[in-house]
Amino acid sequence: MLKIYKYFFYSLKCYNKVYQVLSYSYIKQVQISFVLCIVANFSWFCYGIKAMISFSTWSAKQFITEPKSVSIHSINNDKLL
């Protein structure tokens, strides 16, 4: 049982050393890629909000102008009948 604990402790120490080496060598790349990912997602988020606002204003304009065109067509159809 003691050998199992020693083996587990040794593997944990080895994993910790590997993790430290990896974190020291790749920490800058990971930070840079993480920052770039955040910037890219934020820019896409802003672009999506702008697109939603422009679409909502376009649809609101269409909704406002649509009943007028329908009423004009209905008046013209009444005059034709």
PDB file of C-alpha atoms in Angstrom:
ATOM      1  CA  MET A   1       0.000   0.000   0.000  1.00  0.00           C
ATOM      2  CA  LEU A   2       2.851   2.360   0.812  1.00  0.00           C
ATOM      3  CA  LYS A   3       4.399   1.720  -2.611  1.00  0.00           C
ATOM      4  CA  ILE A   4       1.145   2.745  -4.272  1.00  0.00           C
ATOM      5  CA  TYR A   5       1.144   6.012  -2.344  1.00  0.00           C
ATOM      6  CA  LYS A   6       4.794   6.636  -3.227  1.00  0.00           C
ATOM      7  CA  TYR A   7       4.107   5.917  -6.887  1.00  0.00           C
ATOM      8  CA  PHE A   8       1.066   8.184  -6.845  1.00  0.00           C
ATOM      9  CA  PHE A   9       3.013  10.964  -5.121  1.00  0.00           C
ATOM     10  CA  TYR A  10       5.913  10.586  -7.578  1.00  0.00           C
ATOM     11  CA  SER A  11       3.585  10.693 -10.582  1.00  0.00           C
ATOM     12  CA  LEU A  12       1.898  13.755  -9.120  1.00  0.00           C
ATOM     13  CA  LYS A  13       5.267  15.489  -8.686  1.00  0.00           C
ATOM     14  CA  CYS A  14       6.287  14.527 -12.211  1.00  0.00           C
ATOM     15  CA  TYR A  15       2.995  15.843 -13.566  1.00  0.00           C
ATOM     16  CA  ASN A  16       3.473  19.051 -11.606  1.00  0.00           C
ATOM     17  CA  LYS A  17       6.963  19.553 -13.068  1.00  0.00           C
ATOM     18  CA  VAL A  18       5.722  18.878 -16.595  1.00  0.00           C
ATOM     19  CA  TYR A  19       2.868  21.301 -16.023  1.00  0.00           C
ATOM     20  CA  GLN A  20       5.274  23.976 -14.747  1.00  0.00           C
ATOM     21  CA  VAL A  21       7.562  23.554 -17.757  1.00  0.00           C
ATOM     22  CA  LEU A  22       4.633  23.700 -20.146  1.00  0.00           C
ATOM     23  CA  SER A  23       3.121  26.676 -18.390  1.00  0.00           C
ATOM     24  CA  TYR A  24       6.409  28.585 -18.404  1.00  0.00           C
ATOM     25  CA  SER A  25       7.077  27.888 -22.066  1.00  0.00           C
ATOM     26  CA  TYR A  26       3.546  28.383 -23.379  1.00  0.00           C
ATOM     27  CA  ILE A  27       2.092  30.939 -20.994  1.00  0.00           C
ATOM     28  CA  LYS A  28       2.781  33.878 -23.296  1.00  0.00           C
ATOM     29  CA  GLN A  29       1.328  32.151 -26.346  1.00  0.00           C
ATOM     30  CA  VAL A  30      -1.745  31.109 -24.400  1.00  0.00           C
ATOM     31  CA  GLN A  31      -2.235  34.618 -23.040  1.00  0.00           C
ATOM     32  CA  ILE A  32      -1.826  36.185 -26.480  1.00  0.00           C
ATOM     33  CA  SER A  33      -4.214  33.726 -28.112  1.00  0.00           C
ATOM     34  CA  PHE A  34      -6.710  34.197 -25.266  1.00  0.00           C
ATOM     35  CA  VAL A  35      -6.596  37.987 -25.649  1.00  0.00           C
ATOM     36  CA  LEU A  36      -6.953  37.701 -29.425  1.00  0.00           C
ATOM     37  CA  CYS A  37      -9.896  35.351 -28.968  1.00  0.00           C
ATOM     38  CA  ILE A  38     -11.588  37.813 -26.603  1.00  0.00           C
ATOM     39  CA  VAL A  39     -10.976  40.711 -29.007  1.00  0.00           C
ATOM     40  CA  ALA A  40     -12.282  38.714 -31.965  1.00  0.00           C
ATOM     41  CA  ASN A  41     -15.377  37.591 -30.078  1.00  0.00           C
ATOM     42  CA  PHE A  42     -16.037  41.128 -28.873  1.00  0.00           C
ATOM     43  CA  SER A  43     -15.717  42.533 -32.388  1.00  0.00           C
ATOM     44  CA  TRP A  44     -18.085  39.869 -33.735  1.00  0.00           C
ATOM     45  CA  PHE A  45     -20.445  40.626 -30.841  1.00  0.00           C
ATOM     46  CA  CYS A  46     -20.401  44.356 -31.693  1.00  0.00           C
ATOM     47  CA  TYR A  47     -20.912  43.553 -35.381  1.00  0.00           C
ATOM     48  CA  GLY A  48     -23.862  41.334 -34.488  1.00  0.00           C
ATOM     49  CA  ILE A  49     -25.425  44.081 -32.358  1.00  0.00           C
ATOM     50  CA  LYS A  50     -24.973  46.613 -35.181  1.00  0.00           C
ATOM     51  CA  ALA A  51     -26.537  44.177 -37.640  1.00  0.00           C
ATOM     52  CA  MET A  52     -29.465  43.535 -35.295  1.00  0.00           C
ATOM     53  CA  ILE A  53     -30.024  47.274 -34.788  1.00  0.00           C
ATOM     54  CA  SER A  54     -29.881  47.998 -38.512  1.00  0.00           C
ATOM     55  CA  PHE A  55     -32.233  45.092 -39.247  1.00  0.00           C
ATOM     56  CA  SER A  56     -34.669  46.206 -36.556  1.00  0.00           C
ATOM     57  CA  THR A  57     -34.703  49.783 -37.870  1.00  0.00           C
ATOM     58  CA  TRP A  58     -35.126  48.465 -41.426  1.00  0.00           C
ATOM     59  CA  SER A  59     -37.991  46.192 -40.376  1.00  0.00           C
ATOM     60  CA  ALA A  60     -39.575  49.035 -38.384  1.00  0.00           C
ATOM     61  CA  LYS A  61     -39.403  51.283 -41.459  1.00  0.00           C
ATOM     62  CA  GLN A  62     -40.910  48.516 -43.574  1.00  0.00           C
ATOM     63  CA  PHE A  63     -43.683  48.011 -41.031  1.00  0.00           C
ATOM     64  CA  ILE A  64     -44.402  51.737 -40.888  1.00  0.00           C
ATOM     65  CA  THR A  65     -44.430  52.220 -44.654  1.00  0.00           C
ATOM     66  CA  GLU A  66     -46.222  48.962 -45.451  1.00  0.00           C
ATOM     67  CA  PRO A  67     -49.736  49.899 -44.219  1.00  0.00           C
ATOM     68  CA  LYS A  68     -49.611  53.144 -46.222  1.00  0.00           C
ATOM     69  CA  SER A  69     -48.846  51.280 -49.421  1.00  0.00           C
ATOM     70  CA  VAL A  70     -51.576  48.754 -48.662  1.00  0.00           C
ATOM     71  CA  SER A  71     -54.107  51.518 -48.046  1.00  0.00           C
ATOM     72  CA  ILE A  72     -53.132  53.262 -51.296  1.00  0.00           C
ATOM     73  CA  HIS A  73     -53.574  50.028 -53.228  1.00  0.00           C
ATOM     74  CA  SER A  74     -56.926  49.373 -51.593  1.00  0.00           C
ATOM     75  CA  ILE A  75     -58.121  52.894 -52.482  1.00  0.00           C
ATOM     76  CA  ASN A  76     -56.972  52.437 -56.064  1.00  0.00           C
ATOM     77  CA  ASN A  77     -58.754  49.092 -56.249  1.00  0.00           C
ATOM     78  CA  ASP A  78     -61.964  50.674 -54.932  1.00  0.00           C
ATOM     79  CA  LYS A  79     -61.802  53.371 -57.605  1.00  0.00           C
ATOM     80  CA  LEU A  80     -61.305  50.753 -60.287  1.00  0.00           C
ATOM     81  CA  LEU A  81     -64.354  48.819 -59.115  1.00  0.00           C
TER      82      LEU A  81
END
